[in-house]
Coordinates of C-alpha atoms in Angstrom, one line a residue:
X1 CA -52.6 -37.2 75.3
X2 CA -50.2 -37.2 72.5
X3 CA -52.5 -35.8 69.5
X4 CA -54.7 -33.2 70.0
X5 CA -57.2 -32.1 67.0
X6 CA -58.3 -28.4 66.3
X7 CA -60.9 -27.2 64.1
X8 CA -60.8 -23.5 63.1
X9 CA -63.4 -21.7 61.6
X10 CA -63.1 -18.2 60.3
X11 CA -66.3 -15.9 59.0
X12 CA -66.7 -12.4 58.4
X13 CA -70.5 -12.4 58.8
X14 CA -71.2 -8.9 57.7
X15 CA -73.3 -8.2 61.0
X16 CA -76.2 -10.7 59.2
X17 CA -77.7 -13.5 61.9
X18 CA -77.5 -17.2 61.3
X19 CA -80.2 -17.9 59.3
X20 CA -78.6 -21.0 57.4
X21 CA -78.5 -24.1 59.4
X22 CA -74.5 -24.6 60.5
X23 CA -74.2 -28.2 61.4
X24 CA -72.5 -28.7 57.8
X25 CA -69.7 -25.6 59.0
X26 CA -68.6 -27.7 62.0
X27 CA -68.3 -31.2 60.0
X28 CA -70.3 -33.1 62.5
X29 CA -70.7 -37.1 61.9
X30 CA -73.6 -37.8 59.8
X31 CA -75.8 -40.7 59.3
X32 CA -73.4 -42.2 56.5
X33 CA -70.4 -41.8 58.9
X34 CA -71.7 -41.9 62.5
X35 CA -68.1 -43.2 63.8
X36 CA -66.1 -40.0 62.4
X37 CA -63.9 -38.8 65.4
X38 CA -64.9 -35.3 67.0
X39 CA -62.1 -32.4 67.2
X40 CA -60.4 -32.1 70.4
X41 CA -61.2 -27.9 70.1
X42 CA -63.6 -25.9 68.4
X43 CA -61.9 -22.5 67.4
X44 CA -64.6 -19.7 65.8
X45 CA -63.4 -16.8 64.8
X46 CA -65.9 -14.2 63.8
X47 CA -65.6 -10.9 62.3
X48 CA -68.6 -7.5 62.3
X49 CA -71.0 -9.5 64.2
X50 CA -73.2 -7.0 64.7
X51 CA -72.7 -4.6 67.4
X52 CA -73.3 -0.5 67.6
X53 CA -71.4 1.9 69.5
X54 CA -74.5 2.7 71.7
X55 CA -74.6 -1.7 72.0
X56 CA -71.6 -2.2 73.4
X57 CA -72.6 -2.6 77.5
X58 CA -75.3 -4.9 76.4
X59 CA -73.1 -7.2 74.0
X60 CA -71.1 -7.8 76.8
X61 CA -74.4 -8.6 79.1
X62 CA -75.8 -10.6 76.5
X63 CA -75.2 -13.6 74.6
X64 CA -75.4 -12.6 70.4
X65 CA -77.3 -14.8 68.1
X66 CA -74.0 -16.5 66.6
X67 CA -72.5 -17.8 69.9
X68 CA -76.0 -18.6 71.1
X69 CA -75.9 -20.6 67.8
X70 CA -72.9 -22.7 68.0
X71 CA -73.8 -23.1 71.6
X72 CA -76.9 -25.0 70.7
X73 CA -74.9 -27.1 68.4
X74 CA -72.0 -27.7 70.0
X75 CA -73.0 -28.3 74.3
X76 CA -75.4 -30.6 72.6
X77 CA -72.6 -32.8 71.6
X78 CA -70.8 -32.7 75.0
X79 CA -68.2 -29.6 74.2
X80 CA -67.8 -27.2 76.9
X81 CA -66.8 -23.6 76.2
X82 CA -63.4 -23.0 77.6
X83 CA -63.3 -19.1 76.9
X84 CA -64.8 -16.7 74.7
X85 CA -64.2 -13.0 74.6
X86 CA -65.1 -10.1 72.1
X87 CA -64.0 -7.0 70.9
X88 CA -67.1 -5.1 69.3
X89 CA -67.5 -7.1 66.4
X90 CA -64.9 -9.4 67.0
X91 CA -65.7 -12.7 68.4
X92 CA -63.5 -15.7 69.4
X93 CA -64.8 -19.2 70.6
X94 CA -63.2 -21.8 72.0
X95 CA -64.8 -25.2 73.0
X96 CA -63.4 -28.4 74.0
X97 CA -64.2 -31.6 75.1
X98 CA -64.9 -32.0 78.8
X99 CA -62.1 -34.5 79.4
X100 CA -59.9 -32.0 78.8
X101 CA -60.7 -29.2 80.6
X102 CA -59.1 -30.6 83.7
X103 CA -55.5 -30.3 81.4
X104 CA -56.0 -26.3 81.0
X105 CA -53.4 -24.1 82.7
X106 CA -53.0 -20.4 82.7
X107 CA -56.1 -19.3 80.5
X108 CA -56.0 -15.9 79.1
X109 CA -57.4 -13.5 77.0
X110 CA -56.5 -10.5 75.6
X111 CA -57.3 -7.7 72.8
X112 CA -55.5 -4.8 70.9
X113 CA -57.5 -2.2 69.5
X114 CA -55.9 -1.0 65.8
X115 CA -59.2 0.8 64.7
X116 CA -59.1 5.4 64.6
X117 CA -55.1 5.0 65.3
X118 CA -56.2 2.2 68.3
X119 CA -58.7 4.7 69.8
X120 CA -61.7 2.3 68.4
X121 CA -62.4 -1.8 68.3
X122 CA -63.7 -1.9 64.9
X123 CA -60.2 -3.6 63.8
X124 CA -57.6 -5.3 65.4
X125 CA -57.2 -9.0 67.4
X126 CA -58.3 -10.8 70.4
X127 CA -56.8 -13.7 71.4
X128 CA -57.0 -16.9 73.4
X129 CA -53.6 -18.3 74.8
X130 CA -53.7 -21.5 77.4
X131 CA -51.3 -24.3 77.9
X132 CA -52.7 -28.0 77.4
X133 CA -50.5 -31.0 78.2
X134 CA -47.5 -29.0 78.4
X135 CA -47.4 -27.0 75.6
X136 CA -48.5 -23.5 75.3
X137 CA -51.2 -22.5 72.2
X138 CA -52.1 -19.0 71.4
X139 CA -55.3 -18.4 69.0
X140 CA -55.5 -15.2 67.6
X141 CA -58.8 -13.8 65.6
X142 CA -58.2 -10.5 63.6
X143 CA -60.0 -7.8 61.4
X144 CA -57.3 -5.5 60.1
X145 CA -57.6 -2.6 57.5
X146 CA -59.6 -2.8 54.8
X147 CA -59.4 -1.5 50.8
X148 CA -57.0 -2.2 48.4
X149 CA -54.7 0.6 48.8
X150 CA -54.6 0.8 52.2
X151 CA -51.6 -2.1 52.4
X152 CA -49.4 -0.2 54.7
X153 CA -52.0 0.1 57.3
X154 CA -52.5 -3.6 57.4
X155 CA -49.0 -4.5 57.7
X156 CA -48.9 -1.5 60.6
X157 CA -52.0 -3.2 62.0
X158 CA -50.3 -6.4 62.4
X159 CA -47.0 -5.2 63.9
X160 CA -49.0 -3.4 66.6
X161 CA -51.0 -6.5 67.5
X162 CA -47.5 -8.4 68.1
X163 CA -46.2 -5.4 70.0
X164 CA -49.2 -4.4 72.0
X165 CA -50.6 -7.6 72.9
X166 CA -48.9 -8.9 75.8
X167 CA -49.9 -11.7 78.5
X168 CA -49.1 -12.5 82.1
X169 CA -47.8 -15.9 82.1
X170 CA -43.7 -15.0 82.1
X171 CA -42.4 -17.8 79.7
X172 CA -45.3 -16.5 76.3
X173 CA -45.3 -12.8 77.2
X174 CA -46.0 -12.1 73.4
X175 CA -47.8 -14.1 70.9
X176 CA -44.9 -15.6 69.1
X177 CA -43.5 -17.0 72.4
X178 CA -45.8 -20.0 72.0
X179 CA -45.1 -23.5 71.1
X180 CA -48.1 -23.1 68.8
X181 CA -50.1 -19.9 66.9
X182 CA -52.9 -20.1 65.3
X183 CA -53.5 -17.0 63.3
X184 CA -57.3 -16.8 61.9
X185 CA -59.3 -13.7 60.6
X186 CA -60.5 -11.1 58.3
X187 CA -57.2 -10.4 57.2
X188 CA -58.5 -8.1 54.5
X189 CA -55.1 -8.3 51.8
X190 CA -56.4 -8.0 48.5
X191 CA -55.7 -9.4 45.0
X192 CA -53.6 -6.0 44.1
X193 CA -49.9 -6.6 44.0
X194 CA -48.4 -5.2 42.5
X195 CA -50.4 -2.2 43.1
X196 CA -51.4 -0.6 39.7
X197 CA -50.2 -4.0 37.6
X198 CA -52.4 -6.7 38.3
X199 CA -56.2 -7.7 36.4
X200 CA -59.5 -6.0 37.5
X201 CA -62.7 -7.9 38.8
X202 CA -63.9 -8.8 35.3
X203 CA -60.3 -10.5 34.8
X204 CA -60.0 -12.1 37.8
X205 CA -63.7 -13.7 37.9
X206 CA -62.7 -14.8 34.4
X207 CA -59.7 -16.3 35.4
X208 CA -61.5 -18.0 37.9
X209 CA -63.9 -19.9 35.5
X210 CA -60.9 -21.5 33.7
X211 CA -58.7 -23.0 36.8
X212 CA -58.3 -26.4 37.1
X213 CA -57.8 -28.8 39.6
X214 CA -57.9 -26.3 42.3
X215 CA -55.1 -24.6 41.0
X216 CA -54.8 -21.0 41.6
X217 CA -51.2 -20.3 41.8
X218 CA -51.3 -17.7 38.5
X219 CA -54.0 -15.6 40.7
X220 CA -52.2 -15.9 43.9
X221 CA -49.3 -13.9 42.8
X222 CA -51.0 -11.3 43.3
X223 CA -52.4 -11.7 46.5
X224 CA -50.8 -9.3 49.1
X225 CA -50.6 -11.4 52.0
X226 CA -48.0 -14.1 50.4
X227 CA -46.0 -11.1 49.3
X228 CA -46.1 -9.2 52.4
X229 CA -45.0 -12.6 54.1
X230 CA -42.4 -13.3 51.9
X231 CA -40.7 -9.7 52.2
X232 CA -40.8 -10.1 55.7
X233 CA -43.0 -7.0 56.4
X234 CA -46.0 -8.8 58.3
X235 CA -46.6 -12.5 58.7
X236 CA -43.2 -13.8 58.3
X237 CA -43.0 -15.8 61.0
X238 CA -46.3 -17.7 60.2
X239 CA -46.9 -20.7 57.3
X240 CA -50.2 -21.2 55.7
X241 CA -51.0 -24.3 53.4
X242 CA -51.0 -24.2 49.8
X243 CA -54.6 -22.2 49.0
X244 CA -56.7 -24.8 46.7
X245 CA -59.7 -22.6 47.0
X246 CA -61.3 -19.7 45.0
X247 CA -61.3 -16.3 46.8
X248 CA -64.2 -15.8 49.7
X249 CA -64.7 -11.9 49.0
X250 CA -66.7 -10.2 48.0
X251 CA -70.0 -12.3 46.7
X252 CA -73.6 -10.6 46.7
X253 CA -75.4 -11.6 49.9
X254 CA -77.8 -14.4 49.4
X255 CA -76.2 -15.4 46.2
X256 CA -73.0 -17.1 44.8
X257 CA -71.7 -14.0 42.5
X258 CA -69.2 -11.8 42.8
X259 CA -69.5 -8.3 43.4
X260 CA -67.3 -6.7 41.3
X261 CA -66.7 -3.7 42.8
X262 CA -64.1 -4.8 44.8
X263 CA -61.5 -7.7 43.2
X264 CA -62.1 -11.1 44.3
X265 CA -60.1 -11.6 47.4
X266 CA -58.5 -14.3 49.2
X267 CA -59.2 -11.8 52.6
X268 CA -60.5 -14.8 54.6
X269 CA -57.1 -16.7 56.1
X270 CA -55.5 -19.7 58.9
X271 CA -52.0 -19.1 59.1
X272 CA -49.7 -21.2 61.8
X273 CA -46.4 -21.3 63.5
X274 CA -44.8 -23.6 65.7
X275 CA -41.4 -23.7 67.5
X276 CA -40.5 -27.1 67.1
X277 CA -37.8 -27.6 69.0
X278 CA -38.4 -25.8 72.1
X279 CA -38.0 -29.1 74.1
X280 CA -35.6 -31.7 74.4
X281 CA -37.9 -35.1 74.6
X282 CA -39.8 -33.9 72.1
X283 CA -40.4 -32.6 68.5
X284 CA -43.2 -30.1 68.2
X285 CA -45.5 -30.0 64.9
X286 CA -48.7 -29.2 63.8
X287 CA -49.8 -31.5 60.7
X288 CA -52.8 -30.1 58.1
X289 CA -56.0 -32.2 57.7
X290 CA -57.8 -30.0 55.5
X291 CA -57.9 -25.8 54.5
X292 CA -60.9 -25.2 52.7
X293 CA -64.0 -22.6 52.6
X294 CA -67.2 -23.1 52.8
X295 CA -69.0 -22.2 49.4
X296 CA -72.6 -23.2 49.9
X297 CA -73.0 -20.2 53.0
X298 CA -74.4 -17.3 51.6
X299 CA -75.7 -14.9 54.3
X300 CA -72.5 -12.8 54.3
X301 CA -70.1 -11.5 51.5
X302 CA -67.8 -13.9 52.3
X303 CA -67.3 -17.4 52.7
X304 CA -66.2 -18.9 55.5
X305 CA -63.1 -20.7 55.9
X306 CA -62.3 -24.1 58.1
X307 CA -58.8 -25.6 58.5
X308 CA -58.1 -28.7 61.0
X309 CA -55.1 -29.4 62.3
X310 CA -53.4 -32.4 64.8
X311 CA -50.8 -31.0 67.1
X312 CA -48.3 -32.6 68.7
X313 CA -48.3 -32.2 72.6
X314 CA -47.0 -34.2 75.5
X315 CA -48.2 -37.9 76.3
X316 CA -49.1 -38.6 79.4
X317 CA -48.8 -34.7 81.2
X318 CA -49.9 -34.1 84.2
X319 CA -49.1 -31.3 86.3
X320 CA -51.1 -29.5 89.3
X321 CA -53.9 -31.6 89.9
X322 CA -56.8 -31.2 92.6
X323 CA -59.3 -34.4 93.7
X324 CA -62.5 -34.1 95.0
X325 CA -63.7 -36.7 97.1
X326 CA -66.5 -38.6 96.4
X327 CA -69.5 -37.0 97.3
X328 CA -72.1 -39.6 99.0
X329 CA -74.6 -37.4 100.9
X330 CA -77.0 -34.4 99.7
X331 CA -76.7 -31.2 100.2
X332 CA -79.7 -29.7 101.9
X333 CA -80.5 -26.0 101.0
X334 CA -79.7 -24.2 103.9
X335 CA -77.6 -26.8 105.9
X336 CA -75.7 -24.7 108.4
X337 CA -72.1 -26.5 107.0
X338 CA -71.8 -28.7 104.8
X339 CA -68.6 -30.3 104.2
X340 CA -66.0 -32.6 101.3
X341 CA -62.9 -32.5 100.8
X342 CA -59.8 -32.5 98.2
X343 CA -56.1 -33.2 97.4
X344 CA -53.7 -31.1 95.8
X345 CA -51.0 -32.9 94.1
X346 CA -47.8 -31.9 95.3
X347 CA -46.5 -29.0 92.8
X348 CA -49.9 -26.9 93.5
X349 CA -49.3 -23.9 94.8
X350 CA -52.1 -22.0 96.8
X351 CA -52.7 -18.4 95.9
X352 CA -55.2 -15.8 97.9
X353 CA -57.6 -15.8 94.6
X354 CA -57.6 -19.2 93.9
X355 CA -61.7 -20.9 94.1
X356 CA -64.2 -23.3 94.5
X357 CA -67.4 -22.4 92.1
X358 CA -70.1 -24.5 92.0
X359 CA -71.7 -25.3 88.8
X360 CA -75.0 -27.1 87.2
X361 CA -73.5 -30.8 86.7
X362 CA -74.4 -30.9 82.7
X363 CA -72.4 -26.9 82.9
X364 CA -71.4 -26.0 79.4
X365 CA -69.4 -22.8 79.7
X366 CA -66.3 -22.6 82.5
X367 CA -68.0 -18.9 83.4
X368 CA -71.0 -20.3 84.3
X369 CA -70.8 -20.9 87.5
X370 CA -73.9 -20.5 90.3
X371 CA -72.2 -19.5 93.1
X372 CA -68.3 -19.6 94.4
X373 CA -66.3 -19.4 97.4
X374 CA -62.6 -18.4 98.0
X375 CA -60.8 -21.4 98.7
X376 CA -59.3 -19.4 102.1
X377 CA -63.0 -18.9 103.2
X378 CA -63.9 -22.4 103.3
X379 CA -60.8 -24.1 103.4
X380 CA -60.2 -25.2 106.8
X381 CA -56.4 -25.7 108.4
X382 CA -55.7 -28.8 108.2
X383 CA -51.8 -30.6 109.3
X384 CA -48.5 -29.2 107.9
X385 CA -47.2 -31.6 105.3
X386 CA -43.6 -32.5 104.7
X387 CA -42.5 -31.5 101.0
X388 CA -43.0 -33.2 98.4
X389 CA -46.3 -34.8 99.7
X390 CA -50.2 -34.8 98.7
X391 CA -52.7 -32.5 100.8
X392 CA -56.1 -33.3 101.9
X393 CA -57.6 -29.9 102.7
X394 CA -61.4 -29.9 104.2
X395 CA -63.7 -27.7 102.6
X396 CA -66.6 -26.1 104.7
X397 CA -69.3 -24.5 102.9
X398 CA -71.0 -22.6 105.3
X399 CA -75.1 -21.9 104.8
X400 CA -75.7 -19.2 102.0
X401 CA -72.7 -20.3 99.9
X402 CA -74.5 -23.1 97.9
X403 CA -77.2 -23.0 95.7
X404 CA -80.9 -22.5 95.8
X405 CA -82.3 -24.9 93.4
X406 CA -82.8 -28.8 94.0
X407 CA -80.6 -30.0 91.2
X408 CA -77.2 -31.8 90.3
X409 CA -74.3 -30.2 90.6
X410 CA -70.5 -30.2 90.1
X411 CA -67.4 -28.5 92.2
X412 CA -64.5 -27.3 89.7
X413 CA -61.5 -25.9 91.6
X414 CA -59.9 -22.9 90.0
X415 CA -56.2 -21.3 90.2
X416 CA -56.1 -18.1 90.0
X417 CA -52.6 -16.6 90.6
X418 CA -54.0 -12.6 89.0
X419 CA -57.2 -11.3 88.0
X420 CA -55.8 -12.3 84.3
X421 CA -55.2 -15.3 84.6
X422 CA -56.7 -18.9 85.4
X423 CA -56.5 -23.2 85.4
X424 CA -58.4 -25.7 86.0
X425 CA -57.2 -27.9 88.8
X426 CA -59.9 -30.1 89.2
X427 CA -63.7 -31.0 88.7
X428 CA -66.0 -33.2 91.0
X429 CA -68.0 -35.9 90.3
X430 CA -72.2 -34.7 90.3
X431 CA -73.8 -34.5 93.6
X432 CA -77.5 -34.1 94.4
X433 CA -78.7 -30.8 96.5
X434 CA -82.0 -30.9 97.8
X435 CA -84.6 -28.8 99.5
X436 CA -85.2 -29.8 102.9
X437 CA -89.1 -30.5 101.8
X438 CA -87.8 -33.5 100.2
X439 CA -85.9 -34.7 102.9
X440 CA -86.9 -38.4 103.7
X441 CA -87.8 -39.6 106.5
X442 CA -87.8 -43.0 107.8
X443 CA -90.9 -43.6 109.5
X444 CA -91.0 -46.8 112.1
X445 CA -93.5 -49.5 110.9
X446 CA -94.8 -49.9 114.3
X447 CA -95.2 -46.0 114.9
X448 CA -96.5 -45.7 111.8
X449 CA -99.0 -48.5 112.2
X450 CA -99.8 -46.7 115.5
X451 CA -100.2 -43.6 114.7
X452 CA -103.0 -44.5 111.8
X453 CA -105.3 -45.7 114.5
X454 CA -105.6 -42.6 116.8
X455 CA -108.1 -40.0 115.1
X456 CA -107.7 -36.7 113.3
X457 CA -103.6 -37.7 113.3
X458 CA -102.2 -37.0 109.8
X459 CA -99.0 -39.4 109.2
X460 CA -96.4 -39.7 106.0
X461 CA -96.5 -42.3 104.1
X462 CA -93.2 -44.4 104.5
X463 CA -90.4 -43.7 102.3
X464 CA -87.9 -45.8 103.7
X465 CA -87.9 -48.2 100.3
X466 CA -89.4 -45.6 97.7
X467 CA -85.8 -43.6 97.4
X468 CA -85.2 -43.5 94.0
X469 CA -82.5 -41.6 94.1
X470 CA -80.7 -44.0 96.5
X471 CA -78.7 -45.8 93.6
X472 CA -77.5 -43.6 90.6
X473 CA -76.3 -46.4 88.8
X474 CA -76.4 -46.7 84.9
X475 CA -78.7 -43.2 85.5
X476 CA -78.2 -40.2 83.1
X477 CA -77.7 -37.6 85.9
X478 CA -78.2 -34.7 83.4
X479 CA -81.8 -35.8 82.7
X480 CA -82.0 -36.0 86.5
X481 CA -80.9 -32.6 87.0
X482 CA -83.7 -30.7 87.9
X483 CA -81.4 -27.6 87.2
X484 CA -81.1 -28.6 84.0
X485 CA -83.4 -27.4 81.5
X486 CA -84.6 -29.4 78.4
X487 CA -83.3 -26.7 75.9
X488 CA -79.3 -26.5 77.4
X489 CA -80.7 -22.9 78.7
X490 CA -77.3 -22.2 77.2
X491 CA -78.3 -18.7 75.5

């Protein structure tokens, strides 16, 4: 994969649900342009979804209305989620396309807490950091300080993000060790810079009605953020595109007016940074498609904010890989053993934690799995190999391990060298588990034939040509699935 495609989306939602239909946020293909490419990612980044202090153990049981949302929108069109992970009312998505989920290594997330002097989650960052196709991406999602005159605290809020926030993979400890960061958020800088010598509301929403051509460069002088960056207090090291939109805060809910008790803000921002040169073979980049808001949303006080962006990776990376075999016969619930196997590509190391989890085959999020094993429980000992070579390990499932629903099913083999920190290695093709009930049997014509004579002798009907299930040809095995419900049961 040389190009890879991300779409960022950035929305303080004011704790409101999503009553306005969001299809139009995530640029799906419409009937006018059915053949318009997907993005290779999905990054949402949401700020105050709603969560209370005496919430917070059942947000992290339960799925909130916004992800349940974008769930529904998204798995329909075949994206998986990859990780999510929220911080009170911080929330960061991040979906991909199944094909390349097998090309994530060393997924982690992570969170600092700036809110009450970092005692409380209301502000500060999560984060996302993974390495596709041989480059490493961190996505960060932030709510930092908000008012006017509270500049300093924002700029402190950001330098203790980038000095807290620290990950386990040894090369991208901190954030701005990545080949690519992706800054998104509720950055909350204001239109007040200098502080005490800029325009009020009334000026700036007057302003506002005379630019033309998208040209707000008079306005932006003020805005904190660029000036910040370019003094080097906060945000230096990141780039954002030229800003050829009006500011996203504050508006009156439900409307498209400003409310002018605060100034017109550009609060809502997608700011970048790549190494480029960190390899030899290659020139890193990461080149703007578009950096926009959203003006026709209205359920929150702010607009949203979308920004796509093709990155330059590796062509043609592979590294660590795991095959299943193909899976011909069912697994029967309760089967004392049943048994496939896999290959590890030479450079995969096995660690104590790494596992086998067993998932619904039409699985839309990498943590919902229905059952697992630890690959030393059911990985059987199998022939020393000489260096350099592939290994076929046998896996042995013994009975309880597997699942308890006839269904479809997929295996997805997971390293997992800490609790922190995980890749996907490999994914099987669907296989069929069944309930011994339905096990058919072959009955002998004869027998059977037989049988029917002698009185009060109930007999099976013969199954032996009625399999339909024998050839899964041209078949949609996700409408098969008996797992599988008709609405995703992806809430």
């Amino acid at each position: 994969m040389d190009t890879l495609r991300f779409y960022f989306v950035t929305w303080n939602v004011a704790t409101r649900s999503p009553d306005q239909d969001l299809n139009a946020l995530l640029d799906f293909p419409s009937q006018f342009n059915k053949n318009k490419p997907l993005p290779d990612f999905y990054v949402i980044g949401l700020q105050e979804v709603k969560s209370q202090p005496q919430n917070i153990v059942m947000d992290s049981l339960f799925t909130d209305a916004w992800t349940s949302t974008f769930n529904k929108i998204l798995c329909r069109q075949g994206f998986v989620i990859a990780k999510n992970t929220r911080l009170q009312g911080l929330l960061l998505l991040v979906y991909t396309q199944m094909k390349h989920l097998t090309h994530l290594r060393d997924i982690e997330a992570q969170y600092t807490k700036t809110g009450l002097g970092g005692m409380w989650g209301n502000k500060g960052a999560v984060s996302i950091r993974f390495n596709i196709y041989g480059c490493s991406v961190c996505l960060v999602n932030c709510h930092l300080t908000a008012h006017e005159h509270l500049l300093a605290d924002r700029i402190n809020d950001y330098n203790t993000i980038i000095k807290q926030h620290q990950y386990h993979v040894a090369e991208t400890t901190n954030i701005l060790y990545h080949d690519y960061v992706f800054w998104i958020g509720d950055l909350n800088f204001r239109t007040d810079h200098p502080a005490g010598n800029c325009p009020t509301s009334e000026e700036i929403v007057a302003r506002l009605q005379k630019v033309e051509k998208d040209k707000y460069t008079a306005l932006l002088k003020h805005d904190q953020l660029l000036a910040v960056m370019d003094s080097g207090e906060a945000f230096s090291e990141f780039t954002e595109p030229e800003v050829k939109f009006p500011p996203t805060y504050k508006f009156s809910i439900g409307g498209d007016e400003y409310d002018l008790k605060r100034k017109p803000s550009w609060t809502d921002r997608v700011l970048y940074k790549v190494i480029a040169n960190n390899y030899e073979n290659i020139t890193l980049r990461a080149d703007l498609i578009s950096y926009n808001h959203m003006a026709h949303y209205t359920v929150s006080d702010h607009k949203p904010v979308i920004a796509q962006y093709n990155i330059k990776a590796f062509s043609n990376y592979t590294e660590k890989t795991v095959e299943f075999a193909p899976i011909h016969r069912i697994w029967y619930i309760g089967d004392v053993d049943f048994r496939t196997q896999c290959t590890l590509s030479p450079d995969v190391e096995v660690h104590p934690n790494d596992w086998i989890g067993i998932y619904d085959a039409s699985f839309h999020n990498l943590d919902d799995y229905i059952a697992y094993e630890y690959l030393a429980k059911v990985g059987l000992p199998h022939s020393p190999t000489a260096a350099g070579q592939l290994r076929t390990i046998t896996l042995s499932f013994p009975v309880g391990s597997g699942v308890r629903t006839p269904g479809f099913y997929r295996f997805i083999y997971f390293s997992q060298p800490n609790h922190d920190v995980r890749s996907v290695l490999g994914i099987s093709e669907p296989f069929e588990v069944s309930s011994k009930e339905d096990k058919l049997v072959s009955i002998d014509p004869c027998e059977q034939s037989t049988s029917s004579t002698s009185p009060g002798r109930k007999t099976k009907p013969s199954t032996a040509n009625t399999d339909i299930f024998t050839d899964f040809t041209g078949l949609d095995v996700g409408k098969l699935s008996r797992h599988f419900s008709n609405d995703l049961n992806i809430d």
